[in-house]
Amino acid sequence: MKNPKPKDKPTDSPKGRTSAAGAKPRTTRRRSLYSAAEVREIFRRFSVQRPEPKGELEHVNAFTLLVAVVLSAQATDIGVNKATRALFAIADTPEKMLALGEETVGQHIRTIGLWRNKAKNVIALSEALIRDHGGEVPDDRDQLVELPGVGRKTANVVLNMAFGQHTMAVDTHILRIGNRIGLAPGKTPEQVEATLVKIIPDEFMRHAHHWLILHGRYVCKARKPDCWRCVIADICKSPEKSTSEPAPLVPLDDIDPIEVAEAEVAAQ
């Protein structure tokens, strides 16, 4: 008499092994802590507070915006603006930038961190724009990230500000807010970006990343949030918040230069 064939043993475990039936392990999805109605109200208030938010990097066209964002990596907007005012006055196209040459570009941006490597990238991306795109900045993310010194965040900023596309450029402020208040939890900028793009109503996407950046820079600060200045304090689900009383919802004038300086110092 033959021995009975042993039954297959299940091999499922929390670590990702599958069962005999081949079922895939469950993955933990990071979801927003907010309902659709709450998300809409958050961005409605931001839109009232800052109807037409603007980026703080100075530029005159899509090309100078692209260069400014590339230069802003590991640098402050104030520092980049100081360095690029004279540069953009004489080189506001890829052709003019290339004609200056790496050494001259480097002299203009010496006050910016990693200026030598950034000067190389500026010249290289100028060459690439002339060679591959007729001197024009492309309005396509895949084409932008192929340019020297251009990553996904830089591409998203350019697509949003220069071309009006509904992109989400996740910087340190947005990454912090997404996790701190539970709006878009994620370990990486890409995870936070994916959630924000999914949950933010389309009518608010044009300015959403600016609203979040400005909120993180001037209210929900890295070291300690100024909850008393927060217009969404009553909606916020952060365990760190110190009040549930929202600040008055009124349109804000231009940011106080003193606040800008204080925020930049705190970020260093």
PDB file of N, CA and C in Angstrom, residues 138-190:
ATOM      1  N   PRO A 138      10.510  72.014 -22.319  1.00  0.00           N
ATOM      2  CA  PRO A 138       9.389  71.128 -22.649  1.00  0.00           C
ATOM      3  C   PRO A 138       8.335  71.122 -21.544  1.00  0.00           C
ATOM      4  N   ASP A 139       7.096  70.878 -21.930  1.00  0.00           N
ATOM      5  CA  ASP A 139       6.012  70.815 -20.949  1.00  0.00           C
ATOM      6  C   ASP A 139       5.629  69.373 -20.646  1.00  0.00           C
ATOM      7  N   ASP A 140       6.617  68.508 -20.647  1.00  0.00           N
ATOM      8  CA  ASP A 140       6.423  67.078 -20.415  1.00  0.00           C
ATOM      9  C   ASP A 140       7.385  66.613 -19.324  1.00  0.00           C
ATOM     10  N   ARG A 141       6.873  65.942 -18.303  1.00  0.00           N
ATOM     11  CA  ARG A 141       7.710  65.539 -17.169  1.00  0.00           C
ATOM     12  C   ARG A 141       8.833  64.599 -17.587  1.00  0.00           C
ATOM     13  N   ASP A 142       8.519  63.617 -18.401  1.00  0.00           N
ATOM     14  CA  ASP A 142       9.542  62.656 -18.814  1.00  0.00           C
ATOM     15  C   ASP A 142      10.701  63.348 -19.527  1.00  0.00           C
ATOM     16  N   GLN A 143      10.395  64.336 -20.338  1.00  0.00           N
ATOM     17  CA  GLN A 143      11.445  65.063 -21.040  1.00  0.00           C
ATOM     18  C   GLN A 143      12.217  65.979 -20.087  1.00  0.00           C
ATOM     19  N   LEU A 144      11.533  66.557 -19.123  1.00  0.00           N
ATOM     20  CA  LEU A 144      12.204  67.445 -18.174  1.00  0.00           C
ATOM     21  C   LEU A 144      13.198  66.695 -17.299  1.00  0.00           C
ATOM     22  N   VAL A 145      12.812  65.539 -16.797  1.00  0.00           N
ATOM     23  CA  VAL A 145      13.701  64.824 -15.874  1.00  0.00           C
ATOM     24  C   VAL A 145      14.919  64.242 -16.575  1.00  0.00           C
ATOM     25  N   GLU A 146      14.919  64.256 -17.908  1.00  0.00           N
ATOM     26  CA  GLU A 146      16.105  63.815 -18.644  1.00  0.00           C
ATOM     27  C   GLU A 146      17.170  64.905 -18.706  1.00  0.00           C
ATOM     28  N   LEU A 147      16.796  66.138 -18.359  1.00  0.00           N
ATOM     29  CA  LEU A 147      17.748  67.249 -18.397  1.00  0.00           C
ATOM     30  C   LEU A 147      18.701  67.177 -17.205  1.00  0.00           C
ATOM     31  N   PRO A 148      19.950  67.565 -17.369  1.00  0.00           N
ATOM     32  CA  PRO A 148      20.923  67.535 -16.278  1.00  0.00           C
ATOM     33  C   PRO A 148      20.457  68.364 -15.074  1.00  0.00           C
ATOM     34  N   GLY A 149      20.509  67.766 -13.890  1.00  0.00           N
ATOM     35  CA  GLY A 149      20.168  68.475 -12.664  1.00  0.00           C
ATOM     36  C   GLY A 149      18.694  68.579 -12.375  1.00  0.00           C
ATOM     37  N   VAL A 150      17.854  67.987 -13.236  1.00  0.00           N
ATOM     38  CA  VAL A 150      16.399  68.104 -13.068  1.00  0.00           C
ATOM     39  C   VAL A 150      15.819  66.791 -12.552  1.00  0.00           C
ATOM     40  N   GLY A 151      15.208  66.851 -11.372  1.00  0.00           N
ATOM     41  CA  GLY A 151      14.533  65.694 -10.802  1.00  0.00           C
ATOM     42  C   GLY A 151      13.027  65.866 -10.877  1.00  0.00           C
ATOM     43  N   ARG A 152      12.304  64.946 -10.290  1.00  0.00           N
ATOM     44  CA  ARG A 152      10.841  64.961 -10.358  1.00  0.00           C
ATOM     45  C   ARG A 152      10.259  66.213  -9.709  1.00  0.00           C
ATOM     46  N   LYS A 153      10.795  66.605  -8.543  1.00  0.00           N
ATOM     47  CA  LYS A 153      10.253  67.783  -7.863  1.00  0.00           C
ATOM     48  C   LYS A 153      10.447  69.033  -8.716  1.00  0.00           C
ATOM     49  N   THR A 154      11.638  69.204  -9.272  1.00  0.00           N
ATOM     50  CA  THR A 154      11.914  70.351 -10.132  1.00  0.00           C
ATOM     51  C   THR A 154      10.978  70.359 -11.335  1.00  0.00           C
ATOM     52  N   ALA A 155      10.799  69.194 -11.947  1.00  0.00           N
ATOM     53  CA  ALA A 155       9.913  69.095 -13.101  1.00  0.00           C
ATOM     54  C   ALA A 155       8.488  69.489 -12.731  1.00  0.00           C
ATOM     55  N   ASN A 156       8.024  69.035 -11.576  1.00  0.00           N
ATOM     56  CA  ASN A 156       6.663  69.352 -11.151  1.00  0.00           C
ATOM     57  C   ASN A 156       6.477  70.849 -10.904  1.00  0.00           C
ATOM     58  N   VAL A 157       7.494  71.490 -10.329  1.00  0.00           N
ATOM     59  CA  VAL A 157       7.415  72.939 -10.099  1.00  0.00           C
ATOM     60  C   VAL A 157       7.277  73.676 -11.432  1.00  0.00           C
ATOM     61  N   VAL A 158       8.112  73.316 -12.396  1.00  0.00           N
ATOM     62  CA  VAL A 158       8.096  73.976 -13.705  1.00  0.00           C
ATOM     63  C   VAL A 158       6.779  73.719 -14.432  1.00  0.00           C
ATOM     64  N   LEU A 159       6.300  72.489 -14.386  1.00  0.00           N
ATOM     65  CA  LEU A 159       5.045  72.160 -15.060  1.00  0.00           C
ATOM     66  C   LEU A 159       3.879  72.938 -14.460  1.00  0.00           C
ATOM     67  N   ASN A 160       3.917  73.104 -13.144  1.00  0.00           N
ATOM     68  CA  ASN A 160       2.836  73.819 -12.472  1.00  0.00           C
ATOM     69  C   ASN A 160       2.899  75.316 -12.707  1.00  0.00           C
ATOM     70  N   MET A 161       4.074  75.904 -12.467  1.00  0.00           N
ATOM     71  CA  MET A 161       4.195  77.358 -12.511  1.00  0.00           C
ATOM     72  C   MET A 161       4.290  77.916 -13.931  1.00  0.00           C
ATOM     73  N   ALA A 162       4.986  77.210 -14.794  1.00  0.00           N
ATOM     74  CA  ALA A 162       5.178  77.719 -16.154  1.00  0.00           C
ATOM     75  C   ALA A 162       4.077  77.302 -17.122  1.00  0.00           C
ATOM     76  N   PHE A 163       3.480  76.122 -16.873  1.00  0.00           N
ATOM     77  CA  PHE A 163       2.513  75.595 -17.825  1.00  0.00           C
ATOM     78  C   PHE A 163       1.124  75.353 -17.234  1.00  0.00           C
ATOM     79  N   GLY A 164       0.958  75.647 -15.946  1.00  0.00           N
ATOM     80  CA  GLY A 164      -0.367  75.538 -15.337  1.00  0.00           C
ATOM     81  C   GLY A 164      -0.879  74.130 -15.149  1.00  0.00           C
ATOM     82  N   GLN A 165       0.020  73.147 -15.199  1.00  0.00           N
ATOM     83  CA  GLN A 165      -0.419  71.767 -15.012  1.00  0.00           C
ATOM     84  C   GLN A 165      -0.668  71.468 -13.526  1.00  0.00           C
ATOM     85  N   HIS A 166      -1.586  70.543 -13.266  1.00  0.00           N
ATOM     86  CA  HIS A 166      -1.973  70.218 -11.900  1.00  0.00           C
ATOM     87  C   HIS A 166      -1.023  69.189 -11.295  1.00  0.00           C
ATOM     88  N   THR A 167       0.185  69.635 -11.007  1.00  0.00           N
ATOM     89  CA  THR A 167       1.191  68.758 -10.419  1.00  0.00           C
ATOM     90  C   THR A 167       1.389  69.104  -8.946  1.00  0.00           C
ATOM     91  N   MET A 168       2.036  68.194  -8.227  1.00  0.00           N
ATOM     92  CA  MET A 168       2.318  68.402  -6.816  1.00  0.00           C
ATOM     93  C   MET A 168       3.817  68.217  -6.578  1.00  0.00           C
ATOM     94  N   ALA A 169       4.513  69.316  -6.348  1.00  0.00           N
ATOM     95  CA  ALA A 169       5.953  69.266  -6.099  1.00  0.00           C
ATOM     96  C   ALA A 169       6.190  69.145  -4.604  1.00  0.00           C
ATOM     97  N   VAL A 170       6.580  67.980  -4.152  1.00  0.00           N
ATOM     98  CA  VAL A 170       6.733  67.716  -2.722  1.00  0.00           C
ATOM     99  C   VAL A 170       8.141  68.078  -2.261  1.00  0.00           C
ATOM    100  N   ASP A 171       8.242  69.148  -1.490  1.00  0.00           N
ATOM    101  CA  ASP A 171       9.521  69.534  -0.884  1.00  0.00           C
ATOM    102  C   ASP A 171       9.509  69.136   0.581  1.00  0.00           C
ATOM    103  N   THR A 172      10.483  69.604   1.352  1.00  0.00           N
ATOM    104  CA  THR A 172      10.565  69.207   2.761  1.00  0.00           C
ATOM    105  C   THR A 172       9.367  69.695   3.557  1.00  0.00           C
ATOM    106  N   HIS A 173       8.835  70.868   3.206  1.00  0.00           N
ATOM    107  CA  HIS A 173       7.678  71.402   3.929  1.00  0.00           C
ATOM    108  C   HIS A 173       6.451  70.515   3.710  1.00  0.00           C
ATOM    109  N   ILE A 174       6.186  70.160   2.467  1.00  0.00           N
ATOM    110  CA  ILE A 174       5.009  69.352   2.163  1.00  0.00           C
ATOM    111  C   ILE A 174       5.162  67.940   2.704  1.00  0.00           C
ATOM    112  N   LEU A 175       6.368  67.388   2.631  1.00  0.00           N
ATOM    113  CA  LEU A 175       6.618  66.058   3.195  1.00  0.00           C
ATOM    114  C   LEU A 175       6.340  66.065   4.697  1.00  0.00           C
ATOM    115  N   ARG A 176       6.777  67.130   5.364  1.00  0.00           N
ATOM    116  CA  ARG A 176       6.554  67.253   6.809  1.00  0.00           C
ATOM    117  C   ARG A 176       5.066  67.379   7.131  1.00  0.00           C
ATOM    118  N   ILE A 177       4.371  68.266   6.420  1.00  0.00           N
ATOM    119  CA  ILE A 177       2.953  68.485   6.699  1.00  0.00           C
ATOM    120  C   ILE A 177       2.137  67.232   6.404  1.00  0.00           C
ATOM    121  N   GLY A 178       2.448  66.574   5.286  1.00  0.00           N
ATOM    122  CA  GLY A 178       1.711  65.371   4.932  1.00  0.00           C
ATOM    123  C   GLY A 178       1.717  64.349   6.046  1.00  0.00           C
ATOM    124  N   ASN A 179       2.858  64.225   6.724  1.00  0.00           N
ATOM    125  CA  ASN A 179       2.979  63.260   7.815  1.00  0.00           C
ATOM    126  C   ASN A 179       2.550  63.834   9.162  1.00  0.00           C
ATOM    127  N   ARG A 180       2.904  65.074   9.431  1.00  0.00           N
ATOM    128  CA  ARG A 180       2.599  65.663  10.745  1.00  0.00           C
ATOM    129  C   ARG A 180       1.096  65.722  11.010  1.00  0.00           C
ATOM    130  N   ILE A 181       0.335  66.177  10.027  1.00  0.00           N
ATOM    131  CA  ILE A 181      -1.104  66.318  10.254  1.00  0.00           C
ATOM    132  C   ILE A 181      -1.895  65.138   9.688  1.00  0.00           C
ATOM    133  N   GLY A 182      -1.197  64.196   9.056  1.00  0.00           N
ATOM    134  CA  GLY A 182      -1.880  63.007   8.543  1.00  0.00           C
ATOM    135  C   GLY A 182      -2.656  63.246   7.268  1.00  0.00           C
ATOM    136  N   LEU A 183      -2.350  64.333   6.573  1.00  0.00           N
ATOM    137  CA  LEU A 183      -3.055  64.627   5.329  1.00  0.00           C
ATOM    138  C   LEU A 183      -2.666  63.648   4.231  1.00  0.00           C
ATOM    139  N   ALA A 184      -1.375  63.336   4.166  1.00  0.00           N
ATOM    140  CA  ALA A 184      -0.879  62.397   3.155  1.00  0.00           C
ATOM    141  C   ALA A 184       0.348  61.698   3.715  1.00  0.00           C
ATOM    142  N   PRO A 185       0.157  60.739   4.606  1.00  0.00           N
ATOM    143  CA  PRO A 185       1.299  60.043   5.206  1.00  0.00           C
ATOM    144  C   PRO A 185       2.111  59.294   4.162  1.00  0.00           C
ATOM    145  N   GLY A 186       3.418  59.321   4.318  1.00  0.00           N
ATOM    146  CA  GLY A 186       4.276  58.602   3.394  1.00  0.00           C
ATOM    147  C   GLY A 186       5.734  58.764   3.766  1.00  0.00           C
ATOM    148  N   LYS A 187       6.530  57.758   3.479  1.00  0.00           N
ATOM    149  CA  LYS A 187       7.954  57.808   3.794  1.00  0.00           C
ATOM    150  C   LYS A 187       8.746  58.560   2.736  1.00  0.00           C
ATOM    151  N   THR A 188       8.222  58.610   1.539  1.00  0.00           N
ATOM    152  CA  THR A 188       8.947  59.249   0.438  1.00  0.00           C
ATOM    153  C   THR A 188       8.116  60.378  -0.178  1.00  0.00           C
ATOM    154  N   PRO A 189       8.776  61.323  -0.837  1.00  0.00           N
ATOM    155  CA  PRO A 189       8.031  62.376  -1.532  1.00  0.00           C
ATOM    156  C   PRO A 189       7.047  61.806  -2.549  1.00  0.00           C
ATOM    157  N   GLU A 190       7.432  60.720  -3.209  1.00  0.00           N
ATOM    158  CA  GLU A 190       6.562  60.122  -4.215  1.00  0.00           C
ATOM    159  C   GLU A 190       5.270  59.590  -3.593  1.00  0.00           C
TER     160      GLU A 190
END
